[in-house]
Amino acid sequence: MIRFEAVSKRFGAVSAVDEVTLDVPRGTLCALVGTSGSGKSTLLRLANRLLEADAGRILVDGTDIATLPPVELRRRMGYVIQSVGLFPHWTVARNVATVPTLLGWPAARIRDRVAELLDLVGLPAESHAHRYPDELSGGQQQRVGVARALAGDPEVLLMDEPFGAVDPPTRRGLQDSLRDIQRRTGTTILLVTHDVEEAIRLGGTFAVLHQGRLLQTGTPAQVLAHPASEEVARFFGGPLLGLNRLKALCVGDRADFTAPPPAVDGAPIAAGATLEEALARMVAEGRAQLPVRRSPDGQPGVLTLADLVRP
Amino acid sequence: MAAAAWIARRPVLWVGAAFLALTLNMDALAPHLGFLFPPGTRLVYSRASFPELVAAHALLTGAASLVAITLGIAAALFATRPMGRAYAGTLDRLGALAQTFPPVAVLALAVPSLGYGALPTAFALVLYGVLPVMGAGMAGLRSVPAPVLEAADGSGFSPAGRLWRIELPLAAPILFAGIRTSVTIGIGTATIGSTVGALTLGSPIIDGLSGGNPAYVLQGTVLVALFAVTVDLALAEVQRALTRRAR
Ligand SMILES: Nc1ncnc2c1ncn2[C@@H]1O[C@H](COP(=O)(O)OP(=O)(O)O)[C@@H](O)[C@H]1O
Ligand SMILES: [Mg+2]
């Protein structure tokens, strides 16, 4: 859906993006991760032509974006930035209605869409639609920012650290609803984050950037199991990389469901829980094994400490 | 009661009423002011009636302000667009430089090329009026936060759409403060135009000063002051409404 082909961008002597080739298939989520200054935001801003590439080309749905009028391209792509940038003189409803209005949707359709999106991001329209941005908390503003980016039914969503200003529990809620939205609408998402846990939680693939170069792509489990270089390993926690690996794998990947299940004490853990959670329970409960229940069929199983450290 | 409170909170209404009443009745009032001045002072200004003077003064400053506001906004827009950003510093410095130039000097320099009367005065008024508008326009447009502009571009506003729907409404309160300054200064500066023959409320003042008639000076001064204060207060009302709406 969105494809970078040997894309480069320099700012004076700084090579912000250096021959990046990356393919994000339709309906998937790609998390751009990397240390600060590694070129993540620049790559995102090249995709909606807020910046023009010096070399290489970017294809959206097979079309070179250099051949598309920037304004039309941007209306097809939702854009969320960390500093949100809500329009301070407009109500929440009008902010969310921005792109549908630019696209010339009929008023009734815009109204319905705004209400739907505000509900989706957990800000009921009745109590929030007519507020102004300065009457919202930082987290609420970020949610409005996400709703605004989604309003025009974009095929592609570009998100630059969209949940930075939200407290951790709310952030997890927003990450879950973003994943739901993505599954339901099939939107292709390119998301910048420096939070490893967030990237794992949102699923999809990692693209690891360092000094403008793309070091590695792959699922969280792949990248964490086989970091391609020293820099990648360092970014994912250095000596603590193993702990991040536990976050990227779930109980069902390692548990033994072959009958007959041995008798194990304790409440069963869900097969969808992360291995990190399983380890935490083992530590807290002082056991080296946990009973497991697989969710649709209720199949019982067992997870041992040895399963966690299996390569 | 509520209506009375509403009026009491708007001094423009009673200052304006005083200005209007005095303008219309100055010729009737003047003969009774003899006790204020040395005996034998002529009390009624005869070159033009006060309503005529006010109309001429308003027309001159109004026309000059319209031109100045248009030019000032155009310059501010130019200096904040990509194509004109390179000239922004020059315009800033030019504005600062021109402001140090006294209005009388501008008038004196304009007379040889434009002759006497309203034209050199209008020229000086435009020159002085442009600068506060341009400065405030640039300040207002630059005050729009960078993330707001990035979000506007990222949402797919055209450059004109972004300017009209996002930048100008957010710049409006600051821009309008500049317009208010420009118009108020213009009303005062226009009086000096009477030194080069323009008919304004400055005419009785200048004639009074040169002919040793304090009654004319007082009448002209009071009306000019009331005129400037009325317009300033009226513009303050507009500014308040703008600020409230722009939030
Ligand atoms: N507009 C710009 N002008 C000059 N340098 C820039 C600009 N934007 C980014 N850079 C530089 O490009 C590099 C990558 O920046 P960025 O893409 O913002 O990194 P990240 O989002 O990963 O933190 C940095 O060295 C940054 O200083
Ligand atoms: Mg960044």
Coordinates of C-alpha atoms and ligand atoms in Angstrom, one line a residue:
Chain A
M1 CA 0.0 0.0 0.0
I2 CA 2.8 2.3 0.8
R3 CA 6.3 1.7 -0.5
F4 CA 9.5 3.6 0.0
E5 CA 12.1 2.9 -2.7
A6 CA 15.7 4.0 -1.8
V7 CA 14.3 7.2 -0.4
S8 CA 16.8 9.8 0.9
K9 CA 16.5 13.2 2.5
R10 CA 19.3 15.5 3.7
F11 CA 19.1 18.7 5.8
G12 CA 22.4 20.4 5.0
A13 CA 25.1 18.1 6.2
V14 CA 22.7 15.8 8.1
S15 CA 21.4 12.7 6.3
A16 CA 18.0 12.4 8.0
V17 CA 16.8 9.6 5.8
D18 CA 19.4 7.5 4.0
E19 CA 18.3 5.1 1.1
V20 CA 15.4 3.6 3.0
T21 CA 13.4 0.9 1.2
L22 CA 10.3 -0.2 3.1
D23 CA 7.1 -1.8 2.1
V24 CA 4.0 -1.6 4.3
P25 CA 1.3 -3.9 2.9
R26 CA -2.3 -2.8 2.8
G27 CA -4.2 -3.2 6.1
T28 CA -1.0 -3.7 8.2
L29 CA 0.6 -1.6 10.8
C30 CA 4.3 -0.8 10.7
A31 CA 5.9 0.7 13.8
L32 CA 8.9 3.0 13.0
V33 CA 11.2 2.7 16.0
G34 CA 14.6 4.1 16.7
T35 CA 16.4 6.6 18.9
S36 CA 15.6 10.3 18.8
G37 CA 17.0 11.9 15.6
S38 CA 17.0 8.6 13.7
G39 CA 14.8 10.0 10.9
K40 CA 11.4 8.6 11.9
S41 CA 9.5 11.9 11.7
T42 CA 11.2 12.8 8.5
L43 CA 10.2 9.5 6.9
L44 CA 6.6 10.1 7.9
R45 CA 6.6 13.7 6.5
L46 CA 8.1 12.5 3.2
A47 CA 5.1 10.2 2.9
N48 CA 2.5 13.0 2.8
R49 CA 4.9 15.4 1.0
L50 CA 5.2 17.8 3.9
L51 CA 8.8 17.2 2.8
E52 CA 10.1 16.3 -0.7
A53 CA 12.6 13.4 -1.0
D54 CA 16.0 14.2 -2.5
A55 CA 16.3 10.8 -4.1
G56 CA 14.2 7.6 -4.5
R57 CA 10.4 7.4 -4.8
I58 CA 7.4 6.7 -2.6
L59 CA 4.4 4.8 -4.0
V60 CA 1.0 4.8 -2.5
D61 CA -1.3 2.2 -3.9
G62 CA 1.2 1.8 -6.7
T63 CA 1.2 5.5 -7.7
D64 CA 4.3 7.6 -7.3
I65 CA 3.2 10.3 -4.9
A66 CA 5.4 12.9 -6.7
T67 CA 2.8 12.8 -9.5
L68 CA -0.1 13.5 -7.2
P69 CA -1.3 17.0 -6.0
P70 CA -0.1 17.2 -2.4
V71 CA -3.4 18.6 -1.1
E72 CA -5.4 15.6 -2.5
L73 CA -2.8 13.1 -1.3
R74 CA -3.0 14.5 2.3
R75 CA -6.7 14.3 2.3
R76 CA -6.4 10.6 1.7
M77 CA -3.9 10.2 4.5
G78 CA -4.6 10.8 8.1
Y79 CA -1.8 12.6 10.0
V80 CA -1.4 12.7 13.7
I81 CA 1.5 14.6 15.4
Q82 CA 2.7 14.4 19.0
S83 CA 2.0 18.1 19.6
V84 CA -1.5 17.5 18.2
G85 CA -2.0 20.9 16.7
L86 CA -5.7 21.2 17.2
F87 CA -7.2 24.4 15.7
P88 CA -7.7 26.4 18.9
H89 CA -10.5 28.6 17.4
W90 CA -12.6 25.6 16.5
T91 CA -14.7 23.3 18.6
V92 CA -13.9 19.7 19.0
A93 CA -16.6 18.8 16.5
R94 CA -15.3 21.2 13.9
N95 CA -11.8 20.0 14.4
V96 CA -12.8 16.4 13.8
A97 CA -14.9 17.5 10.8
T98 CA -11.8 19.1 9.1
V99 CA -11.1 16.6 6.4
P100 CA -14.7 15.6 5.6
T101 CA -15.4 19.3 5.2
L102 CA -12.4 19.8 2.9
L103 CA -13.7 16.7 0.9
G104 CA -17.1 18.4 0.6
W105 CA -19.2 15.7 2.4
P106 CA -22.9 16.6 3.1
A107 CA -23.5 18.2 6.5
A108 CA -25.6 15.3 7.8
R109 CA -22.9 12.7 7.0
I110 CA -20.2 14.9 8.6
R111 CA -22.3 15.2 11.8
D112 CA -22.8 11.4 12.0
R113 CA -19.2 10.8 11.3
V114 CA -18.0 13.2 14.0
A115 CA -20.3 11.7 16.6
E116 CA -19.2 8.2 15.7
L117 CA -15.5 9.1 16.0
L118 CA -15.8 10.9 19.2
D119 CA -17.5 7.8 20.7
L120 CA -14.7 5.7 19.2
V121 CA -12.0 7.6 21.0
G122 CA -13.9 7.7 24.2
L123 CA -15.1 11.3 24.2
P124 CA -18.9 11.2 24.0
A125 CA -20.2 13.8 21.6
E126 CA -22.9 15.1 23.9
S127 CA -20.4 16.3 26.5
H128 CA -17.4 17.1 24.3
A129 CA -18.4 18.1 20.8
H130 CA -18.9 21.7 21.6
R131 CA -15.8 22.2 23.8
Y132 CA -12.8 24.1 22.7
P133 CA -9.3 22.5 22.7
D134 CA -8.1 24.6 25.6
E135 CA -10.9 23.1 27.7
L136 CA -9.5 19.6 27.3
S137 CA -6.6 17.7 29.0
G138 CA -3.5 16.8 27.0
G139 CA -4.7 13.3 26.6
Q140 CA -8.1 14.3 25.5
Q141 CA -6.6 16.6 22.9
Q142 CA -4.5 13.7 21.5
R143 CA -7.7 11.6 21.2
V144 CA -9.3 14.4 19.3
G145 CA -6.2 14.5 17.1
V146 CA -6.6 10.8 16.3
A147 CA -10.4 11.3 15.6
R148 CA -9.6 14.2 13.3
A149 CA -7.0 12.0 11.4
L150 CA -9.5 9.2 11.0
A151 CA -12.5 11.3 10.0
G152 CA -12.0 11.3 6.2
D153 CA -11.8 7.5 6.1
P154 CA -8.2 7.6 5.0
E155 CA -6.5 4.7 3.4
V156 CA -3.3 5.4 5.2
L157 CA -2.8 6.8 8.7
L158 CA 0.5 8.4 9.5
M159 CA 1.0 8.8 13.3
D160 CA 4.0 10.5 14.9
E161 CA 4.1 9.5 18.6
P162 CA 0.4 9.9 18.9
F163 CA 0.0 8.8 22.5
G164 CA 3.0 10.5 24.0
A165 CA 1.0 12.9 26.3
V166 CA -1.4 10.3 27.6
D167 CA -1.1 8.5 31.0
P168 CA -0.2 4.8 30.7
P169 CA -3.6 3.3 31.4
T170 CA -5.3 5.6 28.9
R171 CA -2.5 5.0 26.5
R172 CA -3.2 1.2 26.7
G173 CA -6.9 1.8 26.1
L174 CA -6.1 4.0 23.1
Q175 CA -3.6 1.5 21.7
D176 CA -6.3 -1.2 22.0
S177 CA -8.9 0.9 20.3
L178 CA -6.4 1.8 17.5
R179 CA -5.8 -1.9 16.9
D180 CA -9.6 -2.5 16.8
I181 CA -10.1 0.4 14.4
Q182 CA -7.3 -0.9 12.2
R183 CA -8.7 -4.4 12.1
R184 CA -12.2 -3.2 11.3
T185 CA -11.4 -0.5 8.7
G186 CA -8.3 -2.2 7.2
T187 CA -6.4 1.1 7.3
T188 CA -2.7 0.9 6.6
I189 CA -0.8 2.5 9.5
L190 CA 2.7 3.9 9.7
L191 CA 3.3 4.8 13.3
V192 CA 6.4 6.4 14.9
T193 CA 7.1 5.5 18.5
H194 CA 10.1 5.2 20.7
D195 CA 8.2 3.0 23.2
V196 CA 9.0 -0.6 22.5
E197 CA 6.1 -1.8 24.5
E198 CA 3.7 0.3 22.5
A199 CA 5.1 -1.1 19.2
I200 CA 4.7 -4.6 20.5
R201 CA 1.2 -4.0 21.7
L202 CA 0.0 -2.6 18.4
G203 CA 1.1 -5.7 16.6
G204 CA 2.3 -5.4 13.0
T205 CA 5.9 -5.2 12.1
F206 CA 8.9 -3.2 13.3
A207 CA 11.1 -1.0 11.1
V208 CA 14.2 -0.1 13.1
L209 CA 15.9 3.2 12.0
H210 CA 19.3 4.4 13.1
Q211 CA 20.9 7.6 11.8
G212 CA 18.6 7.6 8.8
R213 CA 19.3 4.1 7.8
L214 CA 16.8 1.2 8.0
L215 CA 18.6 -1.5 10.1
Q216 CA 16.0 -4.2 10.3
T217 CA 12.3 -5.0 9.6
G218 CA 10.2 -7.9 10.9
T219 CA 7.7 -8.9 13.5
P220 CA 8.5 -8.0 17.1
A221 CA 9.2 -11.7 17.9
Q222 CA 11.6 -12.0 14.9
V223 CA 13.5 -8.8 15.6
L224 CA 13.8 -9.4 19.3
A225 CA 14.9 -13.0 18.8
H226 CA 17.5 -12.1 16.1
P227 CA 18.5 -8.5 16.3
A228 CA 20.5 -7.8 13.1
S229 CA 23.1 -5.6 14.7
E230 CA 24.5 -4.2 17.9
E231 CA 22.4 -1.0 17.4
V232 CA 19.2 -2.9 17.1
A233 CA 20.0 -5.0 20.2
R234 CA 20.9 -1.8 22.1
F235 CA 17.7 -0.1 21.1
F236 CA 15.6 -3.0 22.4
G237 CA 17.1 -2.9 25.8
G238 CA 20.7 -4.1 25.5
P239 CA 21.2 -6.5 28.4
L240 CA 17.4 -6.4 29.1
L241 CA 16.5 -7.4 25.6
G242 CA 15.3 -10.8 26.8
L243 CA 12.6 -9.1 28.9
N244 CA 11.3 -7.3 25.9
R245 CA 11.2 -10.6 24.1
L246 CA 8.8 -11.9 26.7
K247 CA 6.5 -9.0 25.9
A248 CA 6.5 -10.0 22.2
L249 CA 5.5 -13.6 22.7
C250 CA 2.3 -15.0 24.2
V251 CA 1.6 -18.0 26.4
G252 CA -0.1 -19.9 23.6
D253 CA 3.1 -19.9 21.6
R254 CA 5.0 -21.8 24.3
A255 CA 2.5 -23.7 26.4
D256 CA 2.0 -27.5 26.1
F257 CA -1.5 -28.5 25.2
T258 CA -0.9 -32.1 24.5
A259 CA -3.2 -34.3 26.6
P260 CA -3.3 -35.5 29.3
P261 CA -2.8 -32.2 31.1
P262 CA -0.8 -32.7 34.3
A263 CA -2.5 -31.4 37.5
V264 CA -1.1 -27.9 38.2
D265 CA -2.3 -25.7 41.0
G266 CA -3.5 -22.1 40.6
A267 CA -5.9 -20.1 38.4
P268 CA -5.3 -20.7 34.7
I269 CA -3.6 -18.0 32.6
A270 CA -5.1 -17.1 29.2
A271 CA -3.2 -18.4 26.2
G272 CA -3.3 -14.8 24.8
A273 CA -1.4 -13.3 27.8
T274 CA 2.2 -12.3 27.2
L275 CA 5.1 -14.4 28.5
E276 CA 6.0 -11.4 30.6
E277 CA 2.8 -11.6 32.4
A278 CA 3.3 -15.4 32.9
L279 CA 6.8 -14.8 34.3
A280 CA 5.4 -12.1 36.6
R281 CA 2.8 -14.5 38.0
M282 CA 5.4 -17.3 38.5
V283 CA 7.6 -14.8 40.4
A284 CA 4.7 -13.5 42.4
E285 CA 3.2 -17.0 43.2
G286 CA 6.5 -18.8 43.6
R287 CA 5.8 -21.5 41.1
A288 CA 7.8 -22.8 38.1
Q289 CA 4.6 -23.8 36.2
L290 CA 1.2 -22.4 35.5
P291 CA -2.1 -23.9 34.2
V292 CA -3.2 -22.5 30.8
R293 CA -6.6 -22.2 29.2
R294 CA -6.9 -21.7 25.5
S295 CA -9.7 -19.3 24.8
P296 CA -12.1 -20.5 22.1
D297 CA -12.1 -24.3 22.9
G298 CA -11.2 -24.1 26.6
Q299 CA -8.4 -26.6 26.0
P300 CA -6.2 -26.9 29.2
G301 CA -2.5 -26.8 29.0
V302 CA 0.6 -26.1 31.1
L303 CA 3.4 -23.5 30.8
T304 CA 6.7 -24.1 32.6
L305 CA 9.6 -21.8 33.4
A306 CA 11.7 -23.9 31.0
D307 CA 9.2 -23.0 28.2
L308 CA 10.0 -19.3 28.8
V309 CA 13.7 -19.6 28.1
R310 CA 13.4 -22.1 25.2
P311 CA 15.1 -20.4 22.2
Chain B
M1 CA -31.8 47.7 34.6
A2 CA -29.9 45.2 32.5
A3 CA -30.0 47.7 29.6
A4 CA -28.6 50.5 31.9
A5 CA -25.7 48.2 33.0
W6 CA -25.0 47.3 29.4
I7 CA -24.8 50.9 28.4
A8 CA -22.7 51.8 31.5
R9 CA -20.1 49.1 30.5
R10 CA -19.8 50.7 27.0
P11 CA -18.2 54.2 27.4
V12 CA -18.1 54.5 23.6
L13 CA -21.8 55.2 23.7
W14 CA -21.7 58.3 26.0
V15 CA -18.3 59.6 24.7
G16 CA -19.7 59.2 21.2
A17 CA -22.9 61.0 22.2
A18 CA -20.9 63.9 23.7
F19 CA -18.8 64.1 20.5
L20 CA -21.9 64.2 18.3
A21 CA -23.7 66.7 20.4
L22 CA -20.7 69.0 20.6
T23 CA -20.1 68.8 16.8
L24 CA -23.7 69.7 16.0
N25 CA -24.0 72.5 18.6
M26 CA -20.6 74.1 18.7
D27 CA -21.7 77.1 16.6
A28 CA -24.6 77.7 19.0
L29 CA -22.5 77.1 22.1
A30 CA -19.5 79.2 21.1
P31 CA -21.0 82.7 21.6
H32 CA -21.6 81.8 25.3
L33 CA -17.9 81.0 26.0
G34 CA -16.7 84.6 26.0
F35 CA -16.0 84.5 29.8
L36 CA -13.2 82.0 29.2
F37 CA -11.1 84.2 26.9
P38 CA -9.7 87.7 26.8
P39 CA -12.3 90.3 25.9
G40 CA -12.7 90.9 22.2
T41 CA -11.8 87.3 21.2
R42 CA -13.9 86.2 18.2
L43 CA -15.8 83.1 19.4
V44 CA -17.4 81.6 16.3
Y45 CA -15.1 79.9 13.7
S46 CA -16.3 81.0 10.3
R47 CA -14.2 79.3 7.7
A48 CA -16.3 76.1 7.9
S49 CA -19.0 74.7 10.2
F50 CA -17.9 72.1 12.7
P51 CA -20.0 69.3 11.1
E52 CA -18.2 70.1 7.8
L53 CA -14.8 70.0 9.5
V54 CA -15.7 66.6 11.2
A55 CA -16.9 65.2 7.9
A56 CA -13.7 66.3 6.0
H57 CA -11.5 65.0 8.8
A58 CA -13.4 61.7 8.9
L59 CA -13.3 61.3 5.1
L60 CA -9.5 62.1 5.0
T61 CA -8.5 59.7 7.8
G62 CA -11.1 57.1 6.7
A63 CA -9.8 56.9 3.1
A64 CA -6.1 57.0 4.2
S65 CA -6.8 54.3 6.8
L66 CA -8.5 52.0 4.3
V67 CA -5.5 52.3 2.0
A68 CA -3.0 51.9 4.9
I69 CA -4.8 48.8 6.2
T70 CA -5.0 47.2 2.8
L71 CA -1.3 47.8 2.1
G72 CA -0.3 46.8 5.7
I73 CA -2.1 43.5 5.5
A74 CA -0.8 42.8 2.0
A75 CA 2.8 43.5 3.2
A76 CA 2.3 41.3 6.3
L77 CA 0.9 38.5 4.1
F78 CA 3.8 38.8 1.7
A79 CA 6.4 38.8 4.5
T80 CA 5.0 35.6 6.0
R81 CA 4.5 33.5 2.8
P82 CA 7.3 31.3 1.5
M83 CA 8.1 33.7 -1.5
G84 CA 8.3 36.8 0.7
R85 CA 10.0 35.4 3.8
A86 CA 13.4 36.6 2.6
Y87 CA 12.1 40.2 2.7
A88 CA 10.6 40.0 6.2
G89 CA 13.7 41.4 7.9
T90 CA 13.9 44.3 5.4
L91 CA 10.3 45.2 5.9
D92 CA 10.7 45.0 9.7
R93 CA 13.7 47.4 9.6
L94 CA 12.0 49.7 7.1
G95 CA 9.0 49.9 9.4
A96 CA 11.2 50.8 12.4
L97 CA 13.1 53.4 10.3
A98 CA 10.0 55.1 9.0
Q99 CA 8.5 55.4 12.4
T100 CA 11.5 57.6 13.5
F101 CA 10.6 60.1 10.8
P102 CA 8.4 62.9 12.1
P103 CA 5.0 63.4 10.3
V104 CA 5.7 67.1 9.8
A105 CA 8.9 66.2 7.9
V106 CA 6.9 63.9 5.7
L107 CA 4.4 66.6 5.0
A108 CA 7.1 69.1 4.2
L109 CA 8.8 66.7 1.8
A110 CA 5.5 65.8 0.2
V111 CA 4.3 69.3 -0.6
P112 CA 6.8 70.0 -3.4
S113 CA 5.6 67.0 -5.4
L114 CA 2.0 66.8 -4.3
G115 CA 1.1 70.4 -3.8
Y116 CA -0.9 71.8 -0.8
G117 CA -4.1 70.4 0.6
A118 CA -5.5 67.0 1.3
L119 CA -3.2 65.0 -1.0
P120 CA 0.1 65.4 0.8
T121 CA -1.8 64.9 4.1
A122 CA -3.3 61.6 2.8
F123 CA 0.1 60.5 1.7
A124 CA 1.6 61.1 5.1
L125 CA -1.3 59.4 6.8
V126 CA -1.0 56.3 4.6
L127 CA 2.8 56.2 5.2
Y128 CA 2.2 56.3 9.0
G129 CA -0.8 54.1 9.0
V130 CA 0.8 51.2 7.1
L131 CA 3.4 50.5 9.7
P132 CA 1.4 49.5 12.7
V133 CA -0.9 47.3 10.6
M134 CA 2.1 45.6 8.9
G135 CA 3.9 45.1 12.2
A136 CA 0.8 43.7 13.9
G137 CA -0.1 41.6 10.9
M138 CA 3.3 40.0 10.9
A139 CA 3.2 39.5 14.6
G140 CA -0.2 38.0 14.5
L141 CA 0.6 35.6 11.6
R142 CA 3.8 34.5 13.3
S143 CA 1.9 33.9 16.5
V144 CA 0.1 30.9 15.0
P145 CA 1.8 27.8 16.7
A146 CA 3.9 25.6 14.4
P147 CA 2.0 22.4 15.2
V148 CA -1.3 24.1 14.2
L149 CA 0.3 24.9 10.8
E150 CA 1.7 21.4 10.4
A151 CA -1.7 19.9 11.3
A152 CA -3.4 22.2 8.8
D153 CA -1.0 21.3 6.0
G154 CA -1.2 17.6 6.9
S155 CA -5.0 17.7 6.8
G156 CA -4.9 18.9 3.2
F157 CA -5.7 22.6 3.4
S158 CA -4.7 24.5 0.3
P159 CA -2.3 27.4 1.1
A160 CA -5.2 29.9 0.6
G161 CA -7.6 27.7 2.7
R162 CA -5.0 27.5 5.5
L163 CA -4.5 31.3 5.4
W164 CA -8.2 32.1 5.4
R165 CA -9.6 29.5 7.8
I166 CA -6.7 29.0 10.2
E167 CA -4.1 31.7 10.1
L168 CA -6.1 34.9 9.7
P169 CA -8.7 34.0 12.3
L170 CA -6.0 33.2 14.8
A171 CA -4.0 36.4 13.9
A172 CA -7.1 38.6 13.9
P173 CA -7.0 39.8 17.5
I174 CA -3.3 41.0 17.2
L175 CA -3.8 42.3 13.7
F176 CA -6.8 44.3 14.8
A177 CA -4.9 45.8 17.7
G178 CA -2.5 47.2 15.0
I179 CA -5.4 48.5 12.9
R180 CA -6.8 50.3 16.0
T181 CA -3.4 51.9 16.7
S182 CA -3.1 52.9 13.1
V183 CA -6.6 54.6 12.8
T184 CA -6.3 56.4 16.2
I185 CA -2.8 57.8 15.3
G186 CA -4.2 58.8 11.9
I187 CA -7.0 60.9 13.5
G188 CA -4.4 62.8 15.5
T189 CA -1.9 63.1 12.7
A190 CA -4.5 64.5 10.3
T191 CA -4.8 67.7 12.3
I192 CA -1.2 68.5 11.2
G193 CA -2.4 68.3 7.6
S194 CA -4.0 71.8 8.2
T195 CA -0.5 73.3 8.2
V196 CA -0.4 72.5 4.5
G197 CA -3.9 73.5 3.8
A198 CA -6.0 70.4 4.3
L199 CA -9.5 71.1 5.8
T200 CA -9.7 69.1 9.1
L201 CA -10.5 69.7 12.7
G202 CA -6.9 70.9 12.8
S203 CA -7.9 74.0 10.8
P204 CA -9.4 75.9 13.7
I205 CA -6.4 74.9 15.8
I206 CA -3.8 76.1 13.3
D207 CA -5.8 79.3 12.4
G208 CA -6.3 79.9 16.2
L209 CA -2.6 79.5 16.9
S210 CA -1.4 81.8 14.0
G211 CA -4.2 84.4 14.6
G212 CA -3.8 84.5 18.4
N213 CA -7.4 83.1 19.0
P214 CA -7.5 80.6 21.9
A215 CA -11.2 80.0 21.4
Y216 CA -10.6 78.3 18.0
V217 CA -7.8 76.3 19.4
L218 CA -9.9 75.0 22.3
Q219 CA -12.9 74.1 20.1
G220 CA -10.7 72.2 17.6
T221 CA -8.7 70.4 20.3
V222 CA -11.7 69.3 22.2
L223 CA -13.4 67.9 19.1
V224 CA -10.3 66.1 17.8
A225 CA -9.7 64.6 21.2
L226 CA -13.3 63.4 21.5
F227 CA -13.2 62.1 17.9
A228 CA -10.1 60.0 18.5
V229 CA -11.4 58.6 21.8
T230 CA -14.8 57.7 20.3
V231 CA -13.2 55.8 17.4
D232 CA -10.6 54.2 19.7
L233 CA -13.4 53.0 22.1
A234 CA -15.5 51.7 19.2
L235 CA -12.6 49.8 17.8
A236 CA -11.9 48.4 21.3
E237 CA -15.5 47.0 21.2
V238 CA -14.8 45.2 17.9
Q239 CA -11.5 43.9 19.2
R240 CA -13.2 42.5 22.3
A241 CA -15.7 40.7 20.2
L242 CA -12.9 39.3 17.9
T243 CA -10.9 38.1 20.9
R244 CA -13.9 36.4 22.4
R245 CA -14.7 34.7 19.2
A246 CA -11.1 33.7 18.3
R247 CA -10.6 32.3 21.8
Ligands
LIG1 N1 13.4 20.8 9.2 C1 14.6 20.3 9.5 N2 15.7 21.1 9.3 C2 17.0 20.6 9.6 N3 17.2 19.4 10.1 C3 16.2 18.6 10.4 C4 14.8 19.0 10.1 N4 14.0 18.0 10.5 C5 14.8 17.1 11.0 N5 16.1 17.4 10.9 C6 17.2 16.6 11.4 O1 17.1 15.3 10.8 C7 17.4 14.3 11.7 C8 16.2 13.3 11.8 O2 15.2 14.0 12.5 P1 13.8 13.4 12.8 O3 13.2 12.8 11.6 O4 12.9 14.4 13.4 O5 14.1 12.3 13.9 P2 13.2 11.5 14.9 O6 11.8 11.8 14.5 O7 13.5 10.0 14.6 O8 13.5 11.9 16.2 C9 17.8 14.9 12.9 O9 19.2 15.0 13.0 C10 17.2 16.3 12.8 O10 18.0 17.2 13.5
MG2 MG 10.3 12.7 15.8

